[in-house]
């Protein structure tokens, strides 16, 4: 995204009252040790790294969409 990175996008989502409870699953290609915590701190509900395991992603979506 040319205007902002994913962390900023999540922070902006969370700053909007109507989107405060929107489930956000962060997807990253990096998978560095502190990436998950950085995503959670920015507003993600959960985190998954590439390469995507389809069953894992579907499981996370089921968990967060059922809340």
PDB file of N, CA and C in Angstrom:
ATOM      1  N   UNK A   1       0.858  -1.170   0.000  1.00  0.00           N
ATOM      2  CA  UNK A   1       0.000   0.000   0.000  1.00  0.00           C
ATOM      3  C   UNK A   1       0.904   1.233   0.000  1.00  0.00           C
ATOM      4  N   UNK A   2       0.735   2.077  -0.967  1.00  0.00           N
ATOM      5  CA  UNK A   2       1.637   3.220  -1.065  1.00  0.00           C
ATOM      6  C   UNK A   2       1.489   4.260   0.047  1.00  0.00           C
ATOM      7  N   UNK A   3       0.308   4.427   0.605  1.00  0.00           N
ATOM      8  CA  UNK A   3       0.087   5.473   1.604  1.00  0.00           C
ATOM      9  C   UNK A   3       0.426   5.046   3.029  1.00  0.00           C
ATOM     10  N   UNK A   4       0.315   3.760   3.311  1.00  0.00           N
ATOM     11  CA  UNK A   4       0.543   3.287   4.683  1.00  0.00           C
ATOM     12  C   UNK A   4       0.879   1.800   4.670  1.00  0.00           C
ATOM     13  N   UNK A   5       1.472   1.345   5.756  1.00  0.00           N
ATOM     14  CA  UNK A   5       1.746  -0.089   5.868  1.00  0.00           C
ATOM     15  C   UNK A   5       0.593  -0.769   6.614  1.00  0.00           C
ATOM     16  N   UNK A   6       0.684  -2.062   6.755  1.00  0.00           N
ATOM     17  CA  UNK A   6      -0.377  -2.825   7.401  1.00  0.00           C
ATOM     18  C   UNK A   6      -0.597  -2.455   8.854  1.00  0.00           C
ATOM     19  N   UNK A   7       0.470  -2.125   9.559  1.00  0.00           N
ATOM     20  CA  UNK A   7       0.340  -1.737  10.963  1.00  0.00           C
ATOM     21  C   UNK A   7      -0.494  -0.459  11.087  1.00  0.00           C
ATOM     22  N   UNK A   8      -0.192   0.501  10.233  1.00  0.00           N
ATOM     23  CA  UNK A   8      -0.950   1.766  10.248  1.00  0.00           C
ATOM     24  C   UNK A   8      -2.401   1.528   9.846  1.00  0.00           C
ATOM     25  N   UNK A   9      -2.623   0.657   8.870  1.00  0.00           N
ATOM     26  CA  UNK A   9      -3.991   0.345   8.439  1.00  0.00           C
ATOM     27  C   UNK A   9      -4.803  -0.253   9.594  1.00  0.00           C
ATOM     28  N   UNK A  10      -4.189  -1.175  10.341  1.00  0.00           N
ATOM     29  CA  UNK A  10      -4.891  -1.777  11.482  1.00  0.00           C
ATOM     30  C   UNK A  10      -5.174  -0.736  12.561  1.00  0.00           C
ATOM     31  N   UNK A  11      -4.216   0.131  12.821  1.00  0.00           N
ATOM     32  CA  UNK A  11      -4.431   1.183  13.822  1.00  0.00           C
ATOM     33  C   UNK A  11      -5.573   2.091  13.414  1.00  0.00           C
ATOM     34  N   UNK A  12      -5.653   2.430  12.134  1.00  0.00           N
ATOM     35  CA  UNK A  12      -6.740   3.292  11.653  1.00  0.00           C
ATOM     36  C   UNK A  12      -8.094   2.585  11.733  1.00  0.00           C
ATOM     37  N   UNK A  13      -8.110   1.291  11.420  1.00  0.00           N
ATOM     38  CA  UNK A  13      -9.356   0.529  11.562  1.00  0.00           C
ATOM     39  C   UNK A  13      -9.842   0.575  13.004  1.00  0.00           C
ATOM     40  N   UNK A  14      -8.936   0.330  13.923  1.00  0.00           N
ATOM     41  CA  UNK A  14      -9.299   0.280  15.342  1.00  0.00           C
ATOM     42  C   UNK A  14      -9.681   1.643  15.902  1.00  0.00           C
ATOM     43  N   UNK A  15      -9.253   2.707  15.247  1.00  0.00           N
ATOM     44  CA  UNK A  15      -9.600   4.045  15.734  1.00  0.00           C
ATOM     45  C   UNK A  15     -11.026   4.441  15.361  1.00  0.00           C
ATOM     46  N   UNK A  16     -11.652   3.691  14.456  1.00  0.00           N
ATOM     47  CA  UNK A  16     -13.021   3.983  14.035  1.00  0.00           C
ATOM     48  C   UNK A  16     -13.991   3.161  14.883  1.00  0.00           C
ATOM     49  N   UNK A  17     -14.882   3.837  15.548  1.00  0.00           N
ATOM     50  CA  UNK A  17     -15.817   3.175  16.467  1.00  0.00           C
ATOM     51  C   UNK A  17     -16.589   2.057  15.765  1.00  0.00           C
ATOM     52  N   UNK A  18     -17.086   2.301  14.562  1.00  0.00           N
ATOM     53  CA  UNK A  18     -17.907   1.291  13.884  1.00  0.00           C
ATOM     54  C   UNK A  18     -17.105   0.059  13.443  1.00  0.00           C
ATOM     55  N   UNK A  19     -15.777   0.168  13.398  1.00  0.00           N
ATOM     56  CA  UNK A  19     -14.934  -0.965  12.992  1.00  0.00           C
ATOM     57  C   UNK A  19     -14.152  -1.567  14.144  1.00  0.00           C
ATOM     58  N   UNK A  20     -14.402  -1.080  15.345  1.00  0.00           N
ATOM     59  CA  UNK A  20     -13.647  -1.508  16.518  1.00  0.00           C
ATOM     60  C   UNK A  20     -13.712  -3.030  16.738  1.00  0.00           C
ATOM     61  N   UNK A  21     -14.831  -3.646  16.408  1.00  0.00           N
ATOM     62  CA  UNK A  21     -15.002  -5.081  16.639  1.00  0.00           C
ATOM     63  C   UNK A  21     -14.827  -5.927  15.382  1.00  0.00           C
ATOM     64  N   UNK A  22     -14.388  -5.313  14.294  1.00  0.00           N
ATOM     65  CA  UNK A  22     -14.154  -6.044  13.057  1.00  0.00           C
ATOM     66  C   UNK A  22     -12.990  -7.014  13.248  1.00  0.00           C
ATOM     67  N   UNK A  23     -13.192  -8.305  12.977  1.00  0.00           N
ATOM     68  CA  UNK A  23     -12.087  -9.248  13.117  1.00  0.00           C
ATOM     69  C   UNK A  23     -10.987  -8.954  12.081  1.00  0.00           C
ATOM     70  N   UNK A  24      -9.760  -8.871  12.541  1.00  0.00           N
ATOM     71  CA  UNK A  24      -8.615  -8.626  11.655  1.00  0.00           C
ATOM     72  C   UNK A  24      -7.598  -9.742  11.868  1.00  0.00           C
ATOM     73  N   UNK A  25      -7.294 -10.445  10.787  1.00  0.00           N
ATOM     74  CA  UNK A  25      -6.253 -11.469  10.822  1.00  0.00           C
ATOM     75  C   UNK A  25      -5.100 -10.942   9.974  1.00  0.00           C
ATOM     76  N   UNK A  26      -3.986 -10.687  10.608  1.00  0.00           N
ATOM     77  CA  UNK A  26      -2.820 -10.154   9.908  1.00  0.00           C
ATOM     78  C   UNK A  26      -2.128 -11.271   9.136  1.00  0.00           C
ATOM     79  N   UNK A  27      -1.737 -10.967   7.917  1.00  0.00           N
ATOM     80  CA  UNK A  27      -1.025 -11.899   7.058  1.00  0.00           C
ATOM     81  C   UNK A  27       0.322 -11.275   6.722  1.00  0.00           C
ATOM     82  N   UNK A  28       1.388 -11.989   6.977  1.00  0.00           N
ATOM     83  CA  UNK A  28       2.711 -11.436   6.703  1.00  0.00           C
ATOM     84  C   UNK A  28       3.588 -12.444   5.975  1.00  0.00           C
ATOM     85  N   UNK A  29       4.489 -11.911   5.192  1.00  0.00           N
ATOM     86  CA  UNK A  29       5.445 -12.768   4.490  1.00  0.00           C
ATOM     87  C   UNK A  29       6.727 -12.933   5.291  1.00  0.00           C
ATOM     88  N   UNK A  30       6.913 -12.100   6.301  1.00  0.00           N
ATOM     89  CA  UNK A  30       8.175 -12.078   7.037  1.00  0.00           C
ATOM     90  C   UNK A  30       8.346 -13.230   8.011  1.00  0.00           C
ATOM     91  N   UNK A  31       7.470 -13.341   8.971  1.00  0.00           N
ATOM     92  CA  UNK A  31       7.541 -14.346  10.037  1.00  0.00           C
ATOM     93  C   UNK A  31       8.774 -14.169  10.921  1.00  0.00           C
ATOM     94  N   UNK A  32       9.051 -12.936  11.285  1.00  0.00           N
ATOM     95  CA  UNK A  32      10.122 -12.652  12.229  1.00  0.00           C
ATOM     96  C   UNK A  32       9.592 -12.914  13.636  1.00  0.00           C
ATOM     97  N   UNK A  33      10.468 -13.076  14.606  1.00  0.00           N
ATOM     98  CA  UNK A  33      10.070 -13.431  15.967  1.00  0.00           C
ATOM     99  C   UNK A  33       9.065 -12.465  16.582  1.00  0.00           C
ATOM    100  N   UNK A  34       9.235 -11.171  16.356  1.00  0.00           N
ATOM    101  CA  UNK A  34       8.354 -10.204  17.009  1.00  0.00           C
ATOM    102  C   UNK A  34       7.187  -9.738  16.136  1.00  0.00           C
ATOM    103  N   UNK A  35       7.039 -10.283  14.927  1.00  0.00           N
ATOM    104  CA  UNK A  35       5.967  -9.847  14.025  1.00  0.00           C
ATOM    105  C   UNK A  35       4.575 -10.054  14.610  1.00  0.00           C
ATOM    106  N   UNK A  36       4.356 -11.207  15.213  1.00  0.00           N
ATOM    107  CA  UNK A  36       3.025 -11.485  15.756  1.00  0.00           C
ATOM    108  C   UNK A  36       2.650 -10.446  16.806  1.00  0.00           C
ATOM    109  N   UNK A  37       3.541 -10.161  17.722  1.00  0.00           N
ATOM    110  CA  UNK A  37       3.224  -9.186  18.771  1.00  0.00           C
ATOM    111  C   UNK A  37       3.016  -7.791  18.193  1.00  0.00           C
ATOM    112  N   UNK A  38       3.802  -7.424  17.195  1.00  0.00           N
ATOM    113  CA  UNK A  38       3.636  -6.118  16.556  1.00  0.00           C
ATOM    114  C   UNK A  38       2.259  -6.012  15.907  1.00  0.00           C
ATOM    115  N   UNK A  39       1.801  -7.090  15.293  1.00  0.00           N
ATOM    116  CA  UNK A  39       0.477  -7.099  14.667  1.00  0.00           C
ATOM    117  C   UNK A  39      -0.626  -6.995  15.715  1.00  0.00           C
ATOM    118  N   UNK A  40      -0.505  -7.748  16.786  1.00  0.00           N
ATOM    119  CA  UNK A  40      -1.495  -7.706  17.867  1.00  0.00           C
ATOM    120  C   UNK A  40      -1.524  -6.307  18.481  1.00  0.00           C
ATOM    121  N   UNK A  41      -0.355  -5.735  18.709  1.00  0.00           N
ATOM    122  CA  UNK A  41      -0.276  -4.386  19.279  1.00  0.00           C
ATOM    123  C   UNK A  41      -0.897  -3.341  18.353  1.00  0.00           C
ATOM    124  N   UNK A  42      -0.832  -3.575  17.047  1.00  0.00           N
ATOM    125  CA  UNK A  42      -1.398  -2.634  16.076  1.00  0.00           C
ATOM    126  C   UNK A  42      -2.908  -2.785  15.933  1.00  0.00           C
ATOM    127  N   UNK A  43      -3.460  -3.897  16.465  1.00  0.00           N
ATOM    128  CA  UNK A  43      -4.911  -4.059  16.422  1.00  0.00           C
ATOM    129  C   UNK A  43      -5.428  -5.340  15.816  1.00  0.00           C
ATOM    130  N   UNK A  44      -4.537  -6.221  15.388  1.00  0.00           N
ATOM    131  CA  UNK A  44      -4.994  -7.491  14.820  1.00  0.00           C
ATOM    132  C   UNK A  44      -5.525  -8.402  15.927  1.00  0.00           C
ATOM    133  N   UNK A  45      -6.508  -9.213  15.572  1.00  0.00           N
ATOM    134  CA  UNK A  45      -7.013 -10.214  16.503  1.00  0.00           C
ATOM    135  C   UNK A  45      -6.130 -11.454  16.493  1.00  0.00           C
ATOM    136  N   UNK A  46      -5.563 -11.721  15.324  1.00  0.00           N
ATOM    137  CA  UNK A  46      -4.736 -12.916  15.174  1.00  0.00           C
ATOM    138  C   UNK A  46      -3.742 -12.678  14.049  1.00  0.00           C
ATOM    139  N   UNK A  47      -2.922 -13.674  13.793  1.00  0.00           N
ATOM    140  CA  UNK A  47      -1.781 -13.531  12.899  1.00  0.00           C
ATOM    141  C   UNK A  47      -1.507 -14.848  12.213  1.00  0.00           C
ATOM    142  N   UNK A  48      -1.149 -14.774  10.944  1.00  0.00           N
ATOM    143  CA  UNK A  48      -0.738 -15.965  10.212  1.00  0.00           C
ATOM    144  C   UNK A  48       0.364 -15.547   9.231  1.00  0.00           C
ATOM    145  N   UNK A  49       1.358 -16.405   9.064  1.00  0.00           N
ATOM    146  CA  UNK A  49       2.482 -16.104   8.175  1.00  0.00           C
ATOM    147  C   UNK A  49       2.400 -16.946   6.907  1.00  0.00           C
ATOM    148  N   UNK A  50       2.977 -16.423   5.851  1.00  0.00           N
ATOM    149  CA  UNK A  50       3.075 -17.175   4.606  1.00  0.00           C
ATOM    150  C   UNK A  50       4.154 -18.229   4.759  1.00  0.00           C
ATOM    151  N   UNK A  51       4.108 -19.331   4.087  1.00  0.00           N
ATOM    152  CA  UNK A  51       3.056 -19.715   3.156  1.00  0.00           C
ATOM    153  C   UNK A  51       1.775 -20.085   3.910  1.00  0.00           C
ATOM    154  N   UNK A  52       0.660 -19.704   3.344  1.00  0.00           N
ATOM    155  CA  UNK A  52      -0.631 -19.921   3.984  1.00  0.00           C
ATOM    156  C   UNK A  52      -0.999 -21.395   3.974  1.00  0.00           C
ATOM    157  N   UNK A  53      -1.406 -21.867   5.126  1.00  0.00           N
ATOM    158  CA  UNK A  53      -1.995 -23.199   5.239  1.00  0.00           C
ATOM    159  C   UNK A  53      -3.498 -22.970   5.240  1.00  0.00           C
ATOM    160  N   UNK A  54      -4.157 -23.393   4.185  1.00  0.00           N
ATOM    161  CA  UNK A  54      -5.572 -23.096   3.995  1.00  0.00           C
ATOM    162  C   UNK A  54      -6.419 -23.504   5.202  1.00  0.00           C
ATOM    163  N   UNK A  55      -6.189 -24.671   5.738  1.00  0.00           N
ATOM    164  CA  UNK A  55      -6.989 -25.134   6.881  1.00  0.00           C
ATOM    165  C   UNK A  55      -6.777 -24.256   8.107  1.00  0.00           C
ATOM    166  N   UNK A  56      -5.555 -23.824   8.317  1.00  0.00           N
ATOM    167  CA  UNK A  56      -5.258 -22.932   9.453  1.00  0.00           C
ATOM    168  C   UNK A  56      -5.971 -21.599   9.287  1.00  0.00           C
ATOM    169  N   UNK A  57      -5.921 -21.035   8.078  1.00  0.00           N
ATOM    170  CA  UNK A  57      -6.605 -19.768   7.814  1.00  0.00           C
ATOM    171  C   UNK A  57      -8.113 -19.916   7.997  1.00  0.00           C
ATOM    172  N   UNK A  58      -8.686 -20.959   7.457  1.00  0.00           N
ATOM    173  CA  UNK A  58     -10.130 -21.191   7.609  1.00  0.00           C
ATOM    174  C   UNK A  58     -10.503 -21.369   9.070  1.00  0.00           C
ATOM    175  N   UNK A  59      -9.665 -22.046   9.824  1.00  0.00           N
ATOM    176  CA  UNK A  59      -9.920 -22.230  11.245  1.00  0.00           C
ATOM    177  C   UNK A  59      -9.915 -20.888  11.980  1.00  0.00           C
ATOM    178  N   UNK A  60      -8.923 -20.056  11.692  1.00  0.00           N
ATOM    179  CA  UNK A  60      -8.870 -18.727  12.318  1.00  0.00           C
ATOM    180  C   UNK A  60     -10.098 -17.897  11.948  1.00  0.00           C
ATOM    181  N   UNK A  61     -10.492 -17.973  10.693  1.00  0.00           N
ATOM    182  CA  UNK A  61     -11.672 -17.211  10.258  1.00  0.00           C
ATOM    183  C   UNK A  61     -12.929 -17.689  10.982  1.00  0.00           C
ATOM    184  N   UNK A  62     -13.069 -19.006  11.129  1.00  0.00           N
ATOM    185  CA  UNK A  62     -14.244 -19.536  11.841  1.00  0.00           C
ATOM    186  C   UNK A  62     -14.265 -19.045  13.281  1.00  0.00           C
ATOM    187  N   UNK A  63     -13.113 -19.063  13.930  1.00  0.00           N
ATOM    188  CA  UNK A  63     -13.021 -18.617  15.315  1.00  0.00           C
ATOM    189  C   UNK A  63     -13.447 -17.160  15.443  1.00  0.00           C
ATOM    190  N   UNK A  64     -12.867 -16.289  14.632  1.00  0.00           N
ATOM    191  CA  UNK A  64     -13.106 -14.855  14.792  1.00  0.00           C
ATOM    192  C   UNK A  64     -14.446 -14.407  14.240  1.00  0.00           C
ATOM    193  N   UNK A  65     -14.980 -15.091  13.250  1.00  0.00           N
ATOM    194  CA  UNK A  65     -16.287 -14.702  12.699  1.00  0.00           C
ATOM    195  C   UNK A  65     -17.443 -15.221  13.551  1.00  0.00           C
ATOM    196  N   UNK A  66     -17.174 -16.183  14.416  1.00  0.00           N
ATOM    197  CA  UNK A  66     -18.244 -16.716  15.267  1.00  0.00           C
ATOM    198  C   UNK A  66     -18.419 -15.904  16.551  1.00  0.00           C
ATOM    199  N   UNK A  67     -17.551 -14.951  16.789  1.00  0.00           N
ATOM    200  CA  UNK A  67     -17.618 -14.152  18.018  1.00  0.00           C
ATOM    201  C   UNK A  67     -18.549 -12.979  17.849  1.00  0.00           C
TER     202      UNK A  67
END
